[in-house]
mmCIF file of C-alpha atoms in Angstrom:
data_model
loop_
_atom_site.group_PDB
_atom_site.id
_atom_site.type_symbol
_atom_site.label_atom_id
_atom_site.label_comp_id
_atom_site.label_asym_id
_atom_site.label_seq_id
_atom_site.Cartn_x
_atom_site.Cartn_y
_atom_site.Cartn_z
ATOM 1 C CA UNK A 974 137.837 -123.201 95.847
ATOM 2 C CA UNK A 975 137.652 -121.493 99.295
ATOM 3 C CA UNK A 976 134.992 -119.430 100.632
ATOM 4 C CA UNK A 977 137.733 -117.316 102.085
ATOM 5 C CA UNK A 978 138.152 -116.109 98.057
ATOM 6 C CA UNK A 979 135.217 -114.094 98.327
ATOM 7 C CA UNK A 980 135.876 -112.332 101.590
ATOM 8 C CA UNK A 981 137.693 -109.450 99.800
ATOM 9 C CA UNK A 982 137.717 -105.408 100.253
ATOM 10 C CA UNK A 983 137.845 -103.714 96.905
ATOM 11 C CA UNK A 984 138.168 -100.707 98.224
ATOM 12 C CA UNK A 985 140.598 -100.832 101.293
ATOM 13 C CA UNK A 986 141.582 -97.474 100.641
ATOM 14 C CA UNK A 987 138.686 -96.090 101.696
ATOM 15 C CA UNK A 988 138.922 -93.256 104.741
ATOM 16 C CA UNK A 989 136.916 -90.928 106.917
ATOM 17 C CA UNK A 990 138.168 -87.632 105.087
ATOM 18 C CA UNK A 991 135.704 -84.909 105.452
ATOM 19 C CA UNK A 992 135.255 -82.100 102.711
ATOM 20 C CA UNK A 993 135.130 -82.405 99.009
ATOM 21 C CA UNK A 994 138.392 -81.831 96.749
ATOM 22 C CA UNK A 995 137.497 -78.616 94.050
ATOM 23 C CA UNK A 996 138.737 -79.975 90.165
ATOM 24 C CA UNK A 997 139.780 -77.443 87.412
ATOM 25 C CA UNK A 998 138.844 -80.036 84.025
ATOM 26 C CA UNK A 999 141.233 -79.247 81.389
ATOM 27 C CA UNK A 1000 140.162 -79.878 78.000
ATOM 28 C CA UNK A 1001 136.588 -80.471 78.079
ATOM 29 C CA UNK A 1002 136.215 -83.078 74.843
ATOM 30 C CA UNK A 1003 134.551 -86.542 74.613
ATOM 31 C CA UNK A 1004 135.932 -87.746 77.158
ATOM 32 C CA UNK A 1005 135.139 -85.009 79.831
ATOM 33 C CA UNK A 1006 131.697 -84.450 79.025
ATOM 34 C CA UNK A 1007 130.810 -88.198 78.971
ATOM 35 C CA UNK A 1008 132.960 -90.138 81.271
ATOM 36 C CA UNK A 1009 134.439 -87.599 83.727
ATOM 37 C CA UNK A 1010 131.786 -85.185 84.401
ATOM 38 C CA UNK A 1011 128.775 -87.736 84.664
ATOM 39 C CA UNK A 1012 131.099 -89.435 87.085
ATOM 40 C CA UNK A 1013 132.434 -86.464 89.680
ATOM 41 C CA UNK A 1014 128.444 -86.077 89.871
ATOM 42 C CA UNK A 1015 128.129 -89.396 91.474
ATOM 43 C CA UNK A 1016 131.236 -89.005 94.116
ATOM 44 C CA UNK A 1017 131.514 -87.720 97.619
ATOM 45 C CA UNK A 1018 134.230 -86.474 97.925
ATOM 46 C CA UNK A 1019 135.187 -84.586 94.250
ATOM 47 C CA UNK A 1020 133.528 -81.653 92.978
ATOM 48 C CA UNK A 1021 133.739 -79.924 89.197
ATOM 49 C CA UNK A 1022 134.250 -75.943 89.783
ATOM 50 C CA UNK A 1023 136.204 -75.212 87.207
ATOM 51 C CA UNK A 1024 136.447 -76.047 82.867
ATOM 52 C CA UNK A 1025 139.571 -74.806 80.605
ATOM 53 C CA UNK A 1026 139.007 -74.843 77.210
ATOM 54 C CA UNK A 1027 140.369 -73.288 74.310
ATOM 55 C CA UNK A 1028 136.299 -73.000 73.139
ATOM 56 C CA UNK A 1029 134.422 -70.658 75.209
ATOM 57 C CA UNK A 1030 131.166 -72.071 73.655
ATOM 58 C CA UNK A 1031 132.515 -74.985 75.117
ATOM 59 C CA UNK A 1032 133.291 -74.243 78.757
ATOM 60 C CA UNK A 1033 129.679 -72.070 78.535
ATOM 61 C CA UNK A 1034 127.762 -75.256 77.679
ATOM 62 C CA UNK A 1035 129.220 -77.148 80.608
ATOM 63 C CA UNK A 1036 128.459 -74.160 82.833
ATOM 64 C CA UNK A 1037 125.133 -74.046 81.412
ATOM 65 C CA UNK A 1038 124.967 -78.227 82.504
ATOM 66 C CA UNK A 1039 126.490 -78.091 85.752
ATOM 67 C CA UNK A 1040 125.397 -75.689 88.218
ATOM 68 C CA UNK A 1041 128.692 -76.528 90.106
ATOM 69 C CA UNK A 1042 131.093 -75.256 87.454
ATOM 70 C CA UNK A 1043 131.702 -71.658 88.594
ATOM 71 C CA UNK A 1044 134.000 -70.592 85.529
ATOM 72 C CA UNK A 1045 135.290 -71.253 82.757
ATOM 73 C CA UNK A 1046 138.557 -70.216 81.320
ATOM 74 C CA UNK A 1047 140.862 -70.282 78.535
ATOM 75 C CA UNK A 1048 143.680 -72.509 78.677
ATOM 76 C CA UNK A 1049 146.419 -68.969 78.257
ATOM 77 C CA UNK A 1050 143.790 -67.851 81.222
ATOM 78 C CA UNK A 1051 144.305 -70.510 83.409
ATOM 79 C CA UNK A 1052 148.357 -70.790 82.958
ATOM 80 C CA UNK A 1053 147.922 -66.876 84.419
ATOM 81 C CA UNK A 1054 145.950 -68.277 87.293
ATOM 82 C CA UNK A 1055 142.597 -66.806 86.459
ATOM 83 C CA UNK A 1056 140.259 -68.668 88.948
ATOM 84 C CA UNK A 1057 143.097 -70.210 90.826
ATOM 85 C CA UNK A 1058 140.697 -69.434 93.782
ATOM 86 C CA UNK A 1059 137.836 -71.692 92.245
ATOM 87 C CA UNK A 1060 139.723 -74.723 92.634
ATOM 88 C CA UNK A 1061 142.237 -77.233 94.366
ATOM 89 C CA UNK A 1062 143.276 -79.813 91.943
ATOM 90 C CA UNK A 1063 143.788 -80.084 88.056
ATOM 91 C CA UNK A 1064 142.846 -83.126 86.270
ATOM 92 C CA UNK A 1065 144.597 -82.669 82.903
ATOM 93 C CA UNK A 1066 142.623 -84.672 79.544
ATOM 94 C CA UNK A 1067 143.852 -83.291 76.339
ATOM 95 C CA UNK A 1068 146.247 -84.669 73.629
ATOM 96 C CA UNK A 1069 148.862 -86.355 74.945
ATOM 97 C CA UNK A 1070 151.999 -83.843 73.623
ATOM 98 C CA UNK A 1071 150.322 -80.975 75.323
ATOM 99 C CA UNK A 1072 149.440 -82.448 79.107
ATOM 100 C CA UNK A 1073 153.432 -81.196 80.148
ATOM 101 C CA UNK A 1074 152.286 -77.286 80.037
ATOM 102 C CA UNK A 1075 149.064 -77.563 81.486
ATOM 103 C CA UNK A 1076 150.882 -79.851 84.403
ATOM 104 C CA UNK A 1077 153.692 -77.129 84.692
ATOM 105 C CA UNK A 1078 150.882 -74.418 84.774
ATOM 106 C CA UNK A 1079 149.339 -76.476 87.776
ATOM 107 C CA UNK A 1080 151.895 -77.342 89.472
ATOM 108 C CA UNK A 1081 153.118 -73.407 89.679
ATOM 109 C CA UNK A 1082 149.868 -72.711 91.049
ATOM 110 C CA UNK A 1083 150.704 -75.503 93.820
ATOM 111 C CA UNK A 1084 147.545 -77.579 92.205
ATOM 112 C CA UNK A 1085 147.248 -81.129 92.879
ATOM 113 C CA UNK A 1086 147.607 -83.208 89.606
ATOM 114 C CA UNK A 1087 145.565 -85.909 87.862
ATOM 115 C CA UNK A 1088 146.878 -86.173 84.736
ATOM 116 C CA UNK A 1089 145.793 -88.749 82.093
ATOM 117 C CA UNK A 1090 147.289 -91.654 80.537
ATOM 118 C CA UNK A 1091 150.094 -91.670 78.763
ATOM 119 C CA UNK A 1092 151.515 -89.106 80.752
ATOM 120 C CA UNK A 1093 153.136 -87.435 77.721
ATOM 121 C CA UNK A 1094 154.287 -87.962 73.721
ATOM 122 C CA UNK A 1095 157.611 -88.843 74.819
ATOM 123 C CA UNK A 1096 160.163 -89.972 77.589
ATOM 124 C CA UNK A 1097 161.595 -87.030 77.795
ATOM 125 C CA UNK A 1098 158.697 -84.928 77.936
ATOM 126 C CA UNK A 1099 157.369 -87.364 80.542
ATOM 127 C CA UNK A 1100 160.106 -86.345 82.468
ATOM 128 C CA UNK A 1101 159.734 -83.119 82.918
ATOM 129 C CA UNK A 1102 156.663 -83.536 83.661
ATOM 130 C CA UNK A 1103 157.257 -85.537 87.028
ATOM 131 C CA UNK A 1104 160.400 -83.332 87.770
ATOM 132 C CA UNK A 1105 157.476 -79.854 87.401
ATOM 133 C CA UNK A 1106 155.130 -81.715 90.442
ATOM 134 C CA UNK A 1107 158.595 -82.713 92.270
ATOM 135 C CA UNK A 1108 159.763 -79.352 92.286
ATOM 136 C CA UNK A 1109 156.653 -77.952 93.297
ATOM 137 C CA UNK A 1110 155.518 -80.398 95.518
ATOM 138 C CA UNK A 1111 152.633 -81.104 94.708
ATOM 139 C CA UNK A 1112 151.067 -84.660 94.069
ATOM 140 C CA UNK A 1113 150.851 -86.613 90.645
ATOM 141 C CA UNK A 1114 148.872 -89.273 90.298
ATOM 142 C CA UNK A 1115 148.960 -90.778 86.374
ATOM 143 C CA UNK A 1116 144.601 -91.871 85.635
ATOM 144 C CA UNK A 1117 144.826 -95.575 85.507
ATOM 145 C CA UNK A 1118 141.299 -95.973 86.299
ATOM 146 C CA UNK A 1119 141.842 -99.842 86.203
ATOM 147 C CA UNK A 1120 143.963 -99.990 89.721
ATOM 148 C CA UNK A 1121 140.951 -98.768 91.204
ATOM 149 C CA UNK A 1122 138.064 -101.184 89.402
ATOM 150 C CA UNK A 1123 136.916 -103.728 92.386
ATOM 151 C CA UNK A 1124 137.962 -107.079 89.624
ATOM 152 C CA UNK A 1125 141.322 -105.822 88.622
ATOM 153 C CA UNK A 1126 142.001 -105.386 92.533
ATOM 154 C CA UNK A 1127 140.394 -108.605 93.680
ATOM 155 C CA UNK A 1128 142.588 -110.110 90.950
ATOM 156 C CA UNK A 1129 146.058 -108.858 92.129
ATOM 157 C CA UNK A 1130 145.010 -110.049 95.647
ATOM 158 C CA UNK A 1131 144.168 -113.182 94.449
ATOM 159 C CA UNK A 1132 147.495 -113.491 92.667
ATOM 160 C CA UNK A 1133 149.425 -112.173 95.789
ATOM 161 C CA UNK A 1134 147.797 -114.887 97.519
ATOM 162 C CA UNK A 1135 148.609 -117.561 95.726
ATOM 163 C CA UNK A 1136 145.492 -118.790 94.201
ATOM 164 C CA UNK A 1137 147.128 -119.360 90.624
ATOM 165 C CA UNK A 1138 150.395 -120.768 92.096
ATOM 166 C CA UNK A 1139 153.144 -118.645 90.744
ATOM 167 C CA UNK A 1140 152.523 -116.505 87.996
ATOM 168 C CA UNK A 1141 153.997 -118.115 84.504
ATOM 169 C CA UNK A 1142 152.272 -116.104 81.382
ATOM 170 C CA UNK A 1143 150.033 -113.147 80.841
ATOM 171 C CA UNK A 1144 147.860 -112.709 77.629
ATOM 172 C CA UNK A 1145 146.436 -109.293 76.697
ATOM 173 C CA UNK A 1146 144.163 -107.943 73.936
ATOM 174 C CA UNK A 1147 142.768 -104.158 73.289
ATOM 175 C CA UNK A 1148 141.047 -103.244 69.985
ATOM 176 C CA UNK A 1149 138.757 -100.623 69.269
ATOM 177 C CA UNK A 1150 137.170 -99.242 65.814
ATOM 178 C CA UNK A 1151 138.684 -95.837 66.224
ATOM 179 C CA UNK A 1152 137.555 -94.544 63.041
ATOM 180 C CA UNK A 1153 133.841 -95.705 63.627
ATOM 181 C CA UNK A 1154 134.246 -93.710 66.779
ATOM 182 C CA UNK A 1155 135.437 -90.773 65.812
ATOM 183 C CA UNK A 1156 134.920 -90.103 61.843
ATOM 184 C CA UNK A 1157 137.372 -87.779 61.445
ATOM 185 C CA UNK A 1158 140.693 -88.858 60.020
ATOM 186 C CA UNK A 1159 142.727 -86.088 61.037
ATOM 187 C CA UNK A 1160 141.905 -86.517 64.716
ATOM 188 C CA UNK A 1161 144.520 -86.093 67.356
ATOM 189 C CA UNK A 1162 145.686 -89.635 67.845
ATOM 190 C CA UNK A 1163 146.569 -90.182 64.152
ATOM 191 C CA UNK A 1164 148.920 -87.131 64.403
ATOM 192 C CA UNK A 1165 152.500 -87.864 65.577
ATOM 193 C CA UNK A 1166 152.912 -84.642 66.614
ATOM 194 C CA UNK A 1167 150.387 -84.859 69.403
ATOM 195 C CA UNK A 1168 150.071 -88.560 70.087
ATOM 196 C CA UNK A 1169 153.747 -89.545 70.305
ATOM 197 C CA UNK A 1170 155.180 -92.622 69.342
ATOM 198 C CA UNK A 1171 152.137 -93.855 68.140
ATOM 199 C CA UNK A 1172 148.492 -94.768 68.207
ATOM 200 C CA UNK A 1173 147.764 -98.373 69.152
ATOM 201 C CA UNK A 1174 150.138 -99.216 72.194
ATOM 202 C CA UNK A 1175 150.309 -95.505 73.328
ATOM 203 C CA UNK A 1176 146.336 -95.862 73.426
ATOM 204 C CA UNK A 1177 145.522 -99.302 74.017
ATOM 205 C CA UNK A 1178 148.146 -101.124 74.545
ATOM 206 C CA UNK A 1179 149.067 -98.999 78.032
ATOM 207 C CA UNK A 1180 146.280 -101.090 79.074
ATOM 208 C CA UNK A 1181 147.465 -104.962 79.191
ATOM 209 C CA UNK A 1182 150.928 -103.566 79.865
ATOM 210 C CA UNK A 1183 150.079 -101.319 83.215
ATOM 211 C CA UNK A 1184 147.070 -103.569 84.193
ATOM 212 C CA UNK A 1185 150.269 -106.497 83.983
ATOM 213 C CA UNK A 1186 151.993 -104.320 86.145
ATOM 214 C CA UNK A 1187 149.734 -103.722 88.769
ATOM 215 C CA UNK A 1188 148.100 -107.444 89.460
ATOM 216 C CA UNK A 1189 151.453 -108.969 89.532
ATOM 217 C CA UNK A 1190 153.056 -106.191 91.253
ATOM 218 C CA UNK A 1191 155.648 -106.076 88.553
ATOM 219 C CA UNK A 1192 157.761 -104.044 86.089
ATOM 220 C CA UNK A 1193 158.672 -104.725 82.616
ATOM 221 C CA UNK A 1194 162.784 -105.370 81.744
ATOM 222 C CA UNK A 1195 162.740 -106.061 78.230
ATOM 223 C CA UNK A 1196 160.768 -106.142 75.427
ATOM 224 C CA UNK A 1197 160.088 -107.639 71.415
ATOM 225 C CA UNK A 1198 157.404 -105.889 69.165
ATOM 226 C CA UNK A 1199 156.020 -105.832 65.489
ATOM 227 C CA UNK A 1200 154.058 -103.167 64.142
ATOM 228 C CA UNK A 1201 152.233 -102.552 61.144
ATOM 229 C CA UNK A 1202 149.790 -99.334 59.442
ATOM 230 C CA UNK A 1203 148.045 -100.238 55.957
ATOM 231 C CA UNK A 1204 144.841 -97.875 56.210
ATOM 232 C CA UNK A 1205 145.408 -94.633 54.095
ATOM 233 C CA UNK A 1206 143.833 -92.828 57.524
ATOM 234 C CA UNK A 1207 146.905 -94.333 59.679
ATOM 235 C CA UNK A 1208 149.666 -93.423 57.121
ATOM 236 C CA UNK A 1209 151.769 -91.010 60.045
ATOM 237 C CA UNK A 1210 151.844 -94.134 62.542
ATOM 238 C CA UNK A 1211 153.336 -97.280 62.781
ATOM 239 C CA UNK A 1212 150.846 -99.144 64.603
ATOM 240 C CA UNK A 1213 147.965 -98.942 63.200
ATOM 241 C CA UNK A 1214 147.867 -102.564 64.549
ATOM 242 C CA UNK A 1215 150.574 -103.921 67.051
ATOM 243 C CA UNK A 1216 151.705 -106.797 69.119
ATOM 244 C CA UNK A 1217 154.400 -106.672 71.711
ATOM 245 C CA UNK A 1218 156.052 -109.196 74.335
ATOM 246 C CA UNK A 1219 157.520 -108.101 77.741
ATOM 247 C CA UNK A 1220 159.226 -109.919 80.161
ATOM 248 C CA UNK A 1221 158.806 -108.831 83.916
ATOM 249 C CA UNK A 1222 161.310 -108.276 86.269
ATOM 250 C CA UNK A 1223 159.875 -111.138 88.456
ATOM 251 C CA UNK A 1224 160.411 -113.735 85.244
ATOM 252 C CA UNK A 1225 156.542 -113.473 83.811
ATOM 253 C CA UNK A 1226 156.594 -113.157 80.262
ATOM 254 C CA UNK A 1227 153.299 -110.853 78.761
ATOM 255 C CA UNK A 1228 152.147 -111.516 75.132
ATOM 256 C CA UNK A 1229 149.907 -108.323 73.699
ATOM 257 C CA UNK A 1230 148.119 -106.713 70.974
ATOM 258 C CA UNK A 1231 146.966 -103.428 70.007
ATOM 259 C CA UNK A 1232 145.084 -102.283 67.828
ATOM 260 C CA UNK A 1233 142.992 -98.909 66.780
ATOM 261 C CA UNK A 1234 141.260 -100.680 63.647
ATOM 262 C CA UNK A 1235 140.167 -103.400 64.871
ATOM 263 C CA UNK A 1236 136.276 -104.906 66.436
ATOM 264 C CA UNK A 1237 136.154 -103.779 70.248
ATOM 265 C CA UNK A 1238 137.946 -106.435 72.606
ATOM 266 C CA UNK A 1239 139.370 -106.385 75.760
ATOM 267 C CA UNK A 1240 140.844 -109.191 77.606
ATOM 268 C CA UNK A 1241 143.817 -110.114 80.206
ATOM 269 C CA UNK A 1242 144.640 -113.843 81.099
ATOM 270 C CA UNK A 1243 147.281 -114.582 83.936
ATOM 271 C CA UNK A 1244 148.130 -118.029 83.926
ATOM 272 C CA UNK A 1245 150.182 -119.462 86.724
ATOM 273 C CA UNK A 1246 151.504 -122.737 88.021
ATOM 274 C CA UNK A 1247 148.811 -124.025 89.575
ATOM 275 C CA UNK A 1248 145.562 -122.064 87.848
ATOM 276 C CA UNK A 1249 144.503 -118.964 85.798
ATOM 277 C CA UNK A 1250 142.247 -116.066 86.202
ATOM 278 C CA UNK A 1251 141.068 -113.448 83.259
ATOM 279 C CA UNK A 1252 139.473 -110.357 82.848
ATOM 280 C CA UNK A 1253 137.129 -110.283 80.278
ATOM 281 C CA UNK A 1254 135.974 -107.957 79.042
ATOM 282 C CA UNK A 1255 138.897 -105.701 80.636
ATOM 283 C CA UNK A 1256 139.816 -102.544 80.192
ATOM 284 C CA UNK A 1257 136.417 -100.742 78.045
ATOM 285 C CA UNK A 1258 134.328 -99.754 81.167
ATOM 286 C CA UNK A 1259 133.801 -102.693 82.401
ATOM 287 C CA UNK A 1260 135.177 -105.197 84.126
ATOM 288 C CA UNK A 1261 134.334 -109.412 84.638
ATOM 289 C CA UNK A 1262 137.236 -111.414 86.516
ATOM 290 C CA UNK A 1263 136.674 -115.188 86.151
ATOM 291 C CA UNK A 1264 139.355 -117.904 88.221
ATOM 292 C CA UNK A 1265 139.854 -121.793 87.406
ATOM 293 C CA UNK A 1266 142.069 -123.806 89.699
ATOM 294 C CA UNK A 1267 141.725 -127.421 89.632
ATOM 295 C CA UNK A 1268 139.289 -127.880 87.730
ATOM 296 C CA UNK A 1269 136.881 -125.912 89.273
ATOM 297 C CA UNK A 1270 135.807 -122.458 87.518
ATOM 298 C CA UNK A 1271 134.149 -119.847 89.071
ATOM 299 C CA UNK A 1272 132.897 -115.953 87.932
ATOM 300 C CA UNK A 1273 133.088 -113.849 90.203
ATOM 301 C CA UNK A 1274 129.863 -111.590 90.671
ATOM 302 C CA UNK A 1275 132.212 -108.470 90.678
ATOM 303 C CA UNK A 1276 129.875 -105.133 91.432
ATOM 304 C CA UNK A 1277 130.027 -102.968 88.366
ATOM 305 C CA UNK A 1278 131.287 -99.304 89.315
ATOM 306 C CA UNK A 1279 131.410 -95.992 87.423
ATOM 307 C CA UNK A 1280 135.620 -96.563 86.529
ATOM 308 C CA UNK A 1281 136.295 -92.550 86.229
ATOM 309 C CA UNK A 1282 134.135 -92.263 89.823
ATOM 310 C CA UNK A 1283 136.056 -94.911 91.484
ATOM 311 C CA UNK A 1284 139.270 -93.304 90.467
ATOM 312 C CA UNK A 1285 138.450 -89.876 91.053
ATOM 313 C CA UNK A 1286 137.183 -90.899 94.604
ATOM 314 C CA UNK A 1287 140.262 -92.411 95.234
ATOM 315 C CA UNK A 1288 142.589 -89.280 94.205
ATOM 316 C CA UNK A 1289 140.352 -86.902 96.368
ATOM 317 C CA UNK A 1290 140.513 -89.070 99.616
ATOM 318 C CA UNK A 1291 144.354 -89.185 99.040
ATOM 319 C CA UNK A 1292 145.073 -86.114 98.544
ATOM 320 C CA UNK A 1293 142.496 -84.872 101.567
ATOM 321 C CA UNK A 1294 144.185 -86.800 103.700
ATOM 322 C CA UNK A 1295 147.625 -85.636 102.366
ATOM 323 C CA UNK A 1296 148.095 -89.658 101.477
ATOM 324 C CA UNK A 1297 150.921 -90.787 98.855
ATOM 325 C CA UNK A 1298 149.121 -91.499 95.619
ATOM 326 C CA UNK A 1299 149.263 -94.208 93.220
ATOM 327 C CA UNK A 1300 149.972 -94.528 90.237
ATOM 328 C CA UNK A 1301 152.435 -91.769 90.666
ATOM 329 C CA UNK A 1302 154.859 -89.881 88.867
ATOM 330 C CA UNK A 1303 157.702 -92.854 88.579
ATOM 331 C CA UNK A 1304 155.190 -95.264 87.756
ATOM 332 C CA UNK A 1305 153.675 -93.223 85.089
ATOM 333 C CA UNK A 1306 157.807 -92.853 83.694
ATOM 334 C CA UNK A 1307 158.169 -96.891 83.733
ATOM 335 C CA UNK A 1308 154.982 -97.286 81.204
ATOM 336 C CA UNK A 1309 156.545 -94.368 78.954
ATOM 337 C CA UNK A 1310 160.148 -95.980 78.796
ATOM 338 C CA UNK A 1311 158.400 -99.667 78.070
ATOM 339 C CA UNK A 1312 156.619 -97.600 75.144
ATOM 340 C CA UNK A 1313 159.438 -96.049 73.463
ATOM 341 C CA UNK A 1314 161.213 -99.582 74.126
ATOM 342 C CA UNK A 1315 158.165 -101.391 72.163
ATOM 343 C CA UNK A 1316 158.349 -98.945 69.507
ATOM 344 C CA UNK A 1317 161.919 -99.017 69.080
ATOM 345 C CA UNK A 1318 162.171 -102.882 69.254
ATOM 346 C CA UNK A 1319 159.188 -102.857 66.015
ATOM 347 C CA UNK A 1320 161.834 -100.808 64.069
ATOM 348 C CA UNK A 1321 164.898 -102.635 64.457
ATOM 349 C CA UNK A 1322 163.510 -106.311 65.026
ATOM 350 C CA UNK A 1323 165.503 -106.613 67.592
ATOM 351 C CA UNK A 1324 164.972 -107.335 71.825
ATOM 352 C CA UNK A 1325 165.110 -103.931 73.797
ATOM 353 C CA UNK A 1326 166.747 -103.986 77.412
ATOM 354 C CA UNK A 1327 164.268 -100.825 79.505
ATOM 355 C CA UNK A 1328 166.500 -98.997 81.069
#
């Protein structure tokens, strides 16, 4: 293979904004207090003023933590704009049916948005959602911390340019032992009611399907999907394991699996015409790209970044330098309506056209 292959950017969008871009963390669980507030300690440009929690004993321990974090508020507090001051954008982490009031809230107080993945429970939902930051205009950016991880972006350049030939098939795997991680089963993603469609592919299998998306600069037209739940702690979802085919609108056809009882695995294979590349591991913090063309196979020595840093980075240098974000609103929309269309296609057996 060329040398040229290794004379790559990661992070092209990179500029010389000055300042630092003030967060207001709503819902300070797990995933806050190890992932996303480790990681806005490590950034330049992104600073933690602000916690909403519906636990005061929680917002006072992260206070207590983070000398940065000014206040903390309740979550009725900060729809009233108590501390509105204290900060310039929301990033929004807490079960998925509940992120389209705390975006509305933000978005009335003209905040910009960072909302997790999936954007909402449901379509709909998902919808108002994007139309709340449109009307306000303000920016929404959906956290796909993979677009911003240095191998997932070296591999969509490497696809763009041809390395692979054209792309042909895509494989992709994410598992995790969700009740080894959390012991609890009446946690939030077992309850349809919060989660939305589902567990597995709302959870997991977002990941194979966006990451698709964004290396071959693609979007999903139909799909095919079977979905089963036999554990007595998965009884109010169908997937407690799930596997799902998507064809892309540029003739790729995707083969996945999800599941949320499962060993930890992450993987995602492109093959095209001429060679392959994967990612693996993929999508659980950390990131290895490996290519083979012509017999020839070679790792790349990929520099292992903080994901949530990366990402957060990224949204603070956008929005500083009032930059279009991405993955935006629309995007976010296109993942939601390939969900429902996976879900819907494991119930009636039959191939669902996205519309």
């Amino acid at each position: 293979m060329s040398s040229s292959l290794f004379d790559y950017e990661p992070r092209d969008w990179r500029t010389n904004t000055d300042g630092r871009l003030r967060f207001a963390l709503v819902g300070v669980g797990w995933w806050t207090t190890e992932f996303v507030l480790p990681a806005i300690e490590t950034t330049d440009g992104c600073v933690a003023t602000t916690v909403v929690s519906s636990s005061t004993e929680k917002t006072d321990r992260v206070r207590a933590e983070y000398e940065t974090v000014e206040r903390g508020v309740t979550y009725d507090e900060f729809a009233d704009g108590e501390a509105a001051d204290a900060y310039d954008a929301v990033y929004v982490c807490t079960p998925n049916a509940t992120h389209l009031e705390h975006v509305e809230a933000a978005a009335a107080l003209g905040k910009a948005v960072l909302c997790e993945k999936p954007m909402e429970a449901t379509v709909e939902r998902a919808e108002r959602l994007v139309d709340a930051c449109g009307e306000a205009d303000v920016p929404l950016m959906v956290a796909y911390r993979m677009h911003t991880e240095p191998a997932v972006r070296r591999a969509r350049a490497l696809i763009r340019d041809g390395v692979i030939g054209e792309p042909v098939l895509v494989h992709g795997e994410n598992s995790q032992p969700l009740l080894e991680m959390i012991d609890d089963p009446d946690q939030w993603r077992l309850n349809p009611d919060l989660t939305g469609y589902g567990t597995s592919v709302m959870d997991l299998g977002i990941y194979p399907l966006n990451t698709a998306r964004f290396v071959l600069d693609a979007d999903p037209v139909r799909v095919q999907s079977t979905m089963d739940s036999t554990h007595e702690a998965f009884d109010e979802v169908p997937d407690q394991v799930a596997t799902f085919s998507v064809v892309f609108d540029d003739g790729t056809h995707a083969a996945c699996s999800s599941s949320q009882h499962a060993a930890d695995h992450t993987r995602l294979e492109v093959v095209g015409t001429e060679g392959r590349l994967e990612l693996e591991p993929a999508f659980h913090m950390e990131t290895q790209l490996t290519v083979e063309r012509d017999g020839e196979t070679v790792a790349f020595d990929t520099e292992g970044v903080d994901q949530m840093a990366e990402e957060f980075e990224y949204f603070a240098q956008r929005v500083l330098a009032d930059e279009p974000v991405h993955a935006d609103g629309e995007h976010g929309l296109a993942d939601m309506k390939a969900i429902a269309a996976i879900h819907e296609a494991a119930e009636s057996g039959e191939t669902v056209d996205i519309e």
